[in-house]
PDB file of C-alpha atoms and ligand atoms in Angstrom:
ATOM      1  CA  UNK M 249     -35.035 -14.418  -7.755  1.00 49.00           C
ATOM      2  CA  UNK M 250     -33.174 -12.098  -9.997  1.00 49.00           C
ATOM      3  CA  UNK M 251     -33.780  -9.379  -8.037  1.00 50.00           C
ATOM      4  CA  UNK M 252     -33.381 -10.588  -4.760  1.00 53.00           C
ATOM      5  CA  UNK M 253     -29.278 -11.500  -6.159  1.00 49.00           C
ATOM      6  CA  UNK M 254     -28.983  -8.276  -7.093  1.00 48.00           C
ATOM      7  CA  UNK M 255     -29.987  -6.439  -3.381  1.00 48.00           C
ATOM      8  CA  UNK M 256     -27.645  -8.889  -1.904  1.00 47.00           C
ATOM      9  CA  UNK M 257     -25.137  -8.039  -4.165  1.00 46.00           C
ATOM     10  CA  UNK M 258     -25.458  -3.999  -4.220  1.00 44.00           C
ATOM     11  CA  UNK M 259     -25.765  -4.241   0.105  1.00 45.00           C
ATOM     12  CA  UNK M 260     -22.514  -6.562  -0.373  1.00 44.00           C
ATOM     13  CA  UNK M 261     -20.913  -3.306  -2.516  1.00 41.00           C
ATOM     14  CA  UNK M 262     -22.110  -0.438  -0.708  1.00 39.00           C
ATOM     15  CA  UNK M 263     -20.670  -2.137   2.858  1.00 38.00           C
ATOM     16  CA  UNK M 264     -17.479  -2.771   1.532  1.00 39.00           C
ATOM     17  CA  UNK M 265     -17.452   1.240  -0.131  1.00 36.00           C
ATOM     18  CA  UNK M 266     -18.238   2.329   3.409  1.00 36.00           C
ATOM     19  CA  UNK M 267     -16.135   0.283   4.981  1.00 38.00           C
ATOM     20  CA  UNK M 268     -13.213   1.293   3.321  1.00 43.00           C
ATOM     21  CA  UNK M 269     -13.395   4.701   4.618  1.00 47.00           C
ATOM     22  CA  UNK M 270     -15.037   4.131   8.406  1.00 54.00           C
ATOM     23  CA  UNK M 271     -11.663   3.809  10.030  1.00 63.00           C
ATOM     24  CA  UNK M 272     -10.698   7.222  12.368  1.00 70.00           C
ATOM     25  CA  UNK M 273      -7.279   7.556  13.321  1.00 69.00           C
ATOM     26  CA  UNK M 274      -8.366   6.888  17.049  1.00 70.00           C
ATOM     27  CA  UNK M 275      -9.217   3.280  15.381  1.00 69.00           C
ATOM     28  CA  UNK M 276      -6.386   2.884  13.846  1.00 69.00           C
ATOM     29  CA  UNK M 277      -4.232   4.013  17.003  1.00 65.00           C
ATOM     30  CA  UNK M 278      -6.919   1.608  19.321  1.00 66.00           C
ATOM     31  CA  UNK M 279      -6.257  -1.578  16.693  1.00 61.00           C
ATOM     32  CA  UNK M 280      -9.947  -1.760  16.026  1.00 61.00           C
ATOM     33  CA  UNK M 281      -9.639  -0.937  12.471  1.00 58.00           C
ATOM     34  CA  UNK M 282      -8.172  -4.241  10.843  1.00 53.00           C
ATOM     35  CA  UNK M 283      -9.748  -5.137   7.897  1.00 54.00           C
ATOM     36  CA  UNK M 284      -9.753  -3.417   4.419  1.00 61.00           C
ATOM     37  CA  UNK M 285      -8.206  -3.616   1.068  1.00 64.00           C
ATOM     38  CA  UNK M 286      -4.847  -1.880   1.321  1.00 81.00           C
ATOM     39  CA  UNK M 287      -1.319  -2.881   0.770  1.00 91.00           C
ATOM     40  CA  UNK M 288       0.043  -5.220   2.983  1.00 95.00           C
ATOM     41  CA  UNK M 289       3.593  -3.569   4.192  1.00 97.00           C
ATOM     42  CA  UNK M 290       6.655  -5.782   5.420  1.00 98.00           C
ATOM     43  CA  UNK M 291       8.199  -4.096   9.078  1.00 98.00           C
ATOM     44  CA  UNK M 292      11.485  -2.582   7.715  1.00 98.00           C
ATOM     45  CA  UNK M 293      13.408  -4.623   9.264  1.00 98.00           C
ATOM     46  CA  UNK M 294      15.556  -7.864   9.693  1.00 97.00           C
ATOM     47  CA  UNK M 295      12.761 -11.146   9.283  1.00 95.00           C
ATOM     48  CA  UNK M 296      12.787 -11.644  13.233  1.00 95.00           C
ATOM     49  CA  UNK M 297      14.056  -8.733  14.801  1.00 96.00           C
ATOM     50  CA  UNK M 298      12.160  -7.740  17.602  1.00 96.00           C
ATOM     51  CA  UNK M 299      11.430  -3.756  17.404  1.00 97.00           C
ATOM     52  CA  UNK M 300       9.945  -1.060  19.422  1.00 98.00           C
ATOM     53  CA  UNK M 301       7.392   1.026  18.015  1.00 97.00           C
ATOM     54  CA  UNK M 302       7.594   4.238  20.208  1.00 96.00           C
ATOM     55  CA  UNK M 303       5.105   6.702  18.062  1.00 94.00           C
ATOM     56  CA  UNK M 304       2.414   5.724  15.874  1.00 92.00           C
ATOM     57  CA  UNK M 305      -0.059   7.566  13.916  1.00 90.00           C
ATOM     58  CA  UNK M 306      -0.980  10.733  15.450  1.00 89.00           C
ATOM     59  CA  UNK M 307       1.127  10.281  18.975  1.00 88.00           C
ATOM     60  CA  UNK M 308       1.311  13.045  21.127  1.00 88.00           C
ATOM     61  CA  UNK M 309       5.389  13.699  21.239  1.00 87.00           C
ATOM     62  CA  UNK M 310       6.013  14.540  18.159  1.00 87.00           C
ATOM     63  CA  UNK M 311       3.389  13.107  15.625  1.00 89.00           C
ATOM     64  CA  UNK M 312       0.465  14.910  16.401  1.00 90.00           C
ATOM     65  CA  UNK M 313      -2.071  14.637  13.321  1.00 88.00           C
ATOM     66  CA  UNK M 314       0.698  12.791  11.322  1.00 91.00           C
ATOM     67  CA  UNK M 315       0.298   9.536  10.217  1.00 92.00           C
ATOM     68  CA  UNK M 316       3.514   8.233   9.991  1.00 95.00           C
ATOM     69  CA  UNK M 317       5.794   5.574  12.358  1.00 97.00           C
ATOM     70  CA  UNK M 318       8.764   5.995  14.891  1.00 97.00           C
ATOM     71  CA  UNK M 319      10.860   2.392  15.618  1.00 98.00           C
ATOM     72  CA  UNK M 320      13.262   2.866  18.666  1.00 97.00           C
ATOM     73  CA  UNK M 321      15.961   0.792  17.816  1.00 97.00           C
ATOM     74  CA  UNK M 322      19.646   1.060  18.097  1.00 97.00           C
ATOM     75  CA  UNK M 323      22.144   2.623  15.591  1.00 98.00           C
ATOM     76  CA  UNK M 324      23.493   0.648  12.656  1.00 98.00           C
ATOM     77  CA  UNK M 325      20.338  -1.555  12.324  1.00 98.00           C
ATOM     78  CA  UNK M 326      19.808  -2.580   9.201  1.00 98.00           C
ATOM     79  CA  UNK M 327      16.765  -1.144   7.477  1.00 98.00           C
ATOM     80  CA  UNK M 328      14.842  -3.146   4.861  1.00 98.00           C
ATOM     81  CA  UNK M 329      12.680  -2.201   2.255  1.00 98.00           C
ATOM     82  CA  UNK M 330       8.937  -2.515   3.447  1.00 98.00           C
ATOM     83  CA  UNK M 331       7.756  -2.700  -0.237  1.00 98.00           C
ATOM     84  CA  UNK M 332       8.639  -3.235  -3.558  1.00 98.00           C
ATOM     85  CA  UNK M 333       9.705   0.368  -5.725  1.00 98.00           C
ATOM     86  CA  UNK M 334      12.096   2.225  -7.050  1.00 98.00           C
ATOM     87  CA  UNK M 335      14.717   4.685  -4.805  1.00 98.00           C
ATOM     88  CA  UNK M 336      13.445   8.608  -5.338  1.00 98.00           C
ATOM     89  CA  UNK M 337      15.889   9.930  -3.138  1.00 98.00           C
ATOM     90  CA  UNK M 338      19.174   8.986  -1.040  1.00 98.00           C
ATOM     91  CA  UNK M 339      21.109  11.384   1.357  1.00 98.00           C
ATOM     92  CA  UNK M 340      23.930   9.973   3.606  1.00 98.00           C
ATOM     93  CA  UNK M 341      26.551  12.493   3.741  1.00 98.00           C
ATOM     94  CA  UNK M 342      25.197  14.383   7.327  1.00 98.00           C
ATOM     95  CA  UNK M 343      26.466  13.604  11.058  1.00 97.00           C
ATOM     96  CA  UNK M 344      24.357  15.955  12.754  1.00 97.00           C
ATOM     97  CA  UNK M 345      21.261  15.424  14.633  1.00 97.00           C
ATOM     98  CA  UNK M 346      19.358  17.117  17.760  1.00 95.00           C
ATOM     99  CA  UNK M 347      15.800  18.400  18.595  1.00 93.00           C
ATOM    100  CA  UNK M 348      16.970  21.731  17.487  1.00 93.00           C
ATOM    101  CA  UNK M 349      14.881  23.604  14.556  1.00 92.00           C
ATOM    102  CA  UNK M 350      17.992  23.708  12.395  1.00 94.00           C
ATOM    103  CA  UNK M 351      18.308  19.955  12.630  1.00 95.00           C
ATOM    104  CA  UNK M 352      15.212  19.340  10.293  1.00 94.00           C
ATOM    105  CA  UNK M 353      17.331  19.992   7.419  1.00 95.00           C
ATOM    106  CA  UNK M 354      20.048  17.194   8.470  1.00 97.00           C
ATOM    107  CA  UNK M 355      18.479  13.894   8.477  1.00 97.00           C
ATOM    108  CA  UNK M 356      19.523  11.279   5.710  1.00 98.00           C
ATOM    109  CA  UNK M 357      16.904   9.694   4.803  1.00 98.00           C
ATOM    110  CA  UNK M 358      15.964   7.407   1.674  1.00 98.00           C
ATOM    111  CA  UNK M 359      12.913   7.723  -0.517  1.00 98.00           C
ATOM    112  CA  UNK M 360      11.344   4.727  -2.531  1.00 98.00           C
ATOM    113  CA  UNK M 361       8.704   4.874  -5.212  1.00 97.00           C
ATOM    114  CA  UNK M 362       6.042   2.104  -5.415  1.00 96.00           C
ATOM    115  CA  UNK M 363       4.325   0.724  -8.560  1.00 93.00           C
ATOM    116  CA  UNK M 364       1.272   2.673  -7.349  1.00 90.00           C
ATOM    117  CA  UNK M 365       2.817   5.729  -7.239  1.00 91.00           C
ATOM    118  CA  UNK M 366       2.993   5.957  -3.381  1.00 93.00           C
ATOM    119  CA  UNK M 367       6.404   7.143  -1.348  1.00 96.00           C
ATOM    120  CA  UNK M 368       7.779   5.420   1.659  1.00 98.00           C
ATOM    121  CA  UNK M 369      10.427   7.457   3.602  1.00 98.00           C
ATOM    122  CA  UNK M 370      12.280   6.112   5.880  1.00 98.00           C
ATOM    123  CA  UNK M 371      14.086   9.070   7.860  1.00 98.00           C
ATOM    124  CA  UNK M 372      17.459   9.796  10.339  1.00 98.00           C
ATOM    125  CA  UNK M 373      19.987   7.117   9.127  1.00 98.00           C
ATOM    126  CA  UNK M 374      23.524   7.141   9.865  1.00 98.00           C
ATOM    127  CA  UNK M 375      25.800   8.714   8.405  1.00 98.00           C
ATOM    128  CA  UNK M 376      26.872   6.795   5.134  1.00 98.00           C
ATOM    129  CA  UNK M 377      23.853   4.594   5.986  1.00 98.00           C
ATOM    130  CA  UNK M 378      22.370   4.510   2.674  1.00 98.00           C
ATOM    131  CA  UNK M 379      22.941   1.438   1.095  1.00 98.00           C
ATOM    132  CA  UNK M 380      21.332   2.064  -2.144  1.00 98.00           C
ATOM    133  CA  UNK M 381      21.353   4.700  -4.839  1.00 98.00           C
ATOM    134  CA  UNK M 382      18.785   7.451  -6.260  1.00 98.00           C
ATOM    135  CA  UNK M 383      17.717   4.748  -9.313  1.00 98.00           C
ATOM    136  CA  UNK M 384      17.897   1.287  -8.213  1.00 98.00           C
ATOM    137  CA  UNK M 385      15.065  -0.681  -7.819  1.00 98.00           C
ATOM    138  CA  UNK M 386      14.662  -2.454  -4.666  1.00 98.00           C
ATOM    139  CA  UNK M 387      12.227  -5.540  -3.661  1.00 98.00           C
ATOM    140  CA  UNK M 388      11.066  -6.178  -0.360  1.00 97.00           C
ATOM    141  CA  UNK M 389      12.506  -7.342   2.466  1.00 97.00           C
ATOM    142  CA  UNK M 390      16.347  -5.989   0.625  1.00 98.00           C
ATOM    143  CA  UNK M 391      18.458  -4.374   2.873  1.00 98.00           C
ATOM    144  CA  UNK M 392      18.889  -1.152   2.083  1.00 98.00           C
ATOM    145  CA  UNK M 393      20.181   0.989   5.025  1.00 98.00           C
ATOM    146  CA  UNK M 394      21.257   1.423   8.292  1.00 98.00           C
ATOM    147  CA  UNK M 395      19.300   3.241  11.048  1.00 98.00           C
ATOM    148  CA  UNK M 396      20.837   6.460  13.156  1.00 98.00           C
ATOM    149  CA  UNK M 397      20.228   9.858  14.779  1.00 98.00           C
ATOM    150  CA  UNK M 398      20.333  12.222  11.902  1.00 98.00           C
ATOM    151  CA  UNK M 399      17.715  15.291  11.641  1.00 97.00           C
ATOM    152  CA  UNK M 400      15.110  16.244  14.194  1.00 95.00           C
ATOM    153  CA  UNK M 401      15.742  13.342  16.413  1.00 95.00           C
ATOM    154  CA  UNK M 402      16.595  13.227  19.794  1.00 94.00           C
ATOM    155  CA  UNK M 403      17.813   9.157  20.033  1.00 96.00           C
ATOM    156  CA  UNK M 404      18.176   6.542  17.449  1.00 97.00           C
ATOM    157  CA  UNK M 405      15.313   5.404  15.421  1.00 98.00           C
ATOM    158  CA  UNK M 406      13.648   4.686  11.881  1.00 98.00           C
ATOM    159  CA  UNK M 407      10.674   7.130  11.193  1.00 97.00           C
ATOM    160  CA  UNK M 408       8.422   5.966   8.307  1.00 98.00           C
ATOM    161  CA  UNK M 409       5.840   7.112   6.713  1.00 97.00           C
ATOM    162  CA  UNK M 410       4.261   6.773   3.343  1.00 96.00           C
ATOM    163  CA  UNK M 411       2.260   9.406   1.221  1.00 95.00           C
ATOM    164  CA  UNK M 412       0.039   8.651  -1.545  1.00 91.00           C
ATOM    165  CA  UNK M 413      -3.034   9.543  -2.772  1.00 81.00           C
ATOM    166  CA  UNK M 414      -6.066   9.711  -0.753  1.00 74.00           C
ATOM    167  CA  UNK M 415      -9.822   8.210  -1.969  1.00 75.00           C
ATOM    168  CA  UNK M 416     -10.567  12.126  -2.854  1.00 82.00           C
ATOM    169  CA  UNK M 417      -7.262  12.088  -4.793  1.00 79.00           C
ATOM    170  CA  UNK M 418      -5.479  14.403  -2.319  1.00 81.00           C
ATOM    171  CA  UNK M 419      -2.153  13.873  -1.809  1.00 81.00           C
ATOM    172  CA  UNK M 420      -1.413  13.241   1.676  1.00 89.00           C
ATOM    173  CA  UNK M 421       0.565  10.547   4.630  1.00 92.00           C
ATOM    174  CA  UNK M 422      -1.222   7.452   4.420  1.00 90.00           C
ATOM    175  CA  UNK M 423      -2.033   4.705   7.003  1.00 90.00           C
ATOM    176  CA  UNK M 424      -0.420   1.241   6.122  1.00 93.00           C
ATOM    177  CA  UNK M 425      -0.774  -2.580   7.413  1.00 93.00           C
ATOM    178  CA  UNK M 426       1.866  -4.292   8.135  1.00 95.00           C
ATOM    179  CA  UNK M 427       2.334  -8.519   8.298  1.00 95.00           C
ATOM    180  CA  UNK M 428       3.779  -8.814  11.641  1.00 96.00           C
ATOM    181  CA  UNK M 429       4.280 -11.689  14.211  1.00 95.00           C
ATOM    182  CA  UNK M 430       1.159 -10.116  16.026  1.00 94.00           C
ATOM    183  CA  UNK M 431      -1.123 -10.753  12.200  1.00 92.00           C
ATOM    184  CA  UNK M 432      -1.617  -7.851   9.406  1.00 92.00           C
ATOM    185  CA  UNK M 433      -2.877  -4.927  11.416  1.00 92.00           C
ATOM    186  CA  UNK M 434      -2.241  -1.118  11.983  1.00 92.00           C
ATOM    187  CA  UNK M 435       0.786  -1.161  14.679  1.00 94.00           C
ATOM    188  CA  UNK M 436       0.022   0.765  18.036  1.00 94.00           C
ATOM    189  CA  UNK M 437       2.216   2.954  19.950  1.00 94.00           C
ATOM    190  CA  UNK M 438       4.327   1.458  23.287  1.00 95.00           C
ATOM    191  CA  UNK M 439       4.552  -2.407  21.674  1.00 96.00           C
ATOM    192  CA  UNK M 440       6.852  -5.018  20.526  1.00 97.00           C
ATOM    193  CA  UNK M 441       7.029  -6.204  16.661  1.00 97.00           C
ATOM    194  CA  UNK M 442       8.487  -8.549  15.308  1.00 97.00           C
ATOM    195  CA  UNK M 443       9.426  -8.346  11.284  1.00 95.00           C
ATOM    196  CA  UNK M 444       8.416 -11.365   9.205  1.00 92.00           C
ATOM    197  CA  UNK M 445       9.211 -11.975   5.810  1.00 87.00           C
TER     198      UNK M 445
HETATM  199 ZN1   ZN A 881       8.899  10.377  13.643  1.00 63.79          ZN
END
């Protein structure tokens, strides 16, 4: 009888090992992939505001191979933290913004640390649209800046992404759930979200 627990048991573990890893980024775009054991990331925005998610992971116009998010929304909206951490990094002081190569260097962006050691970024705020400082510790859901145009961006929006470390320990972008008006899943490309908190 012993025995028999223990199969069970070892089957239950080695399903859940490989299931952790099965998902393909075509799964994640597709929504298939739903279930697994990562963090569970607030929308960076507003509880209720309705956003546009125009690029997800690994869309054609500008995030090939990249895992990371693009939110069409307008200027001035106010960006909230998606998770819990500590700010890394805060620029606010550029104006300039295009889908010129020289723009890359020009987006303000803010940087925050989570207790597991991986980095959100959310990218092209507005000028003097960071709302918090390199060293304050944020929770989620605080508001903590306000979208733009800065950088390598040719209209308003929020890019996110975060980076971590992978399963191999590689350092790398990582895919993220979010809790969402539409349930915890993987956001796709082209559809309407709306933040919950
Ligand atoms: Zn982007």
């Amino acid at each position: 009888m012993m025995k028999y627990f223990f199969f069970i048991f070892s089957f239950l573990n080695v399903h859940y090992c490989i299931a952790q890893q099965q998902y393909s980024i075509h799964d994640l775009k597709s929504g298939k992939f739903t279930d697994d054991s990562s963090y569970i990331y607030d929308l960076p925005f507003e509880s209720k505001k309705k956003v546009f998610l125009i690029q997800a992971y690994d869309s054609k116009m500008s995030h090939r191979g990249e895992l990371a998010l693009d939110f069409k929304v307008k200027k001035k909206t106010k960006i909230c933290a998606a998770r819990d951490g500590v700010v890394i990094a805060a620029r606010k002081d550029s104006d300039k913004g295009g889908l010129k190569p020289e723009n890359m260097s020009d987006g303000n962006h803010i940087s925050i640390k989570h207790y597991d050691g991986s980095v959100a970024h959310y990218w092209h705020l507005i000028k003097d649209g960071a709302l918090v400082n390199v060293g304050d510790t944020v929770t989620k859901g605080q508001v903590i800046g306000l979208t733009g145009n800065t950088g390598y961006s040719a209209f308003p929006h929020l890019h996110f992404e975060v980076v971590g470390y992978d399963e191999t320990g590689a350092y790398k972008q990582l895919p993220t759930r979010f809790y969402t008006n539409k349930g915890t899943i993987y956001l796709r490309p082209g559809k309407f979200y709306k933040a919950l908190h």
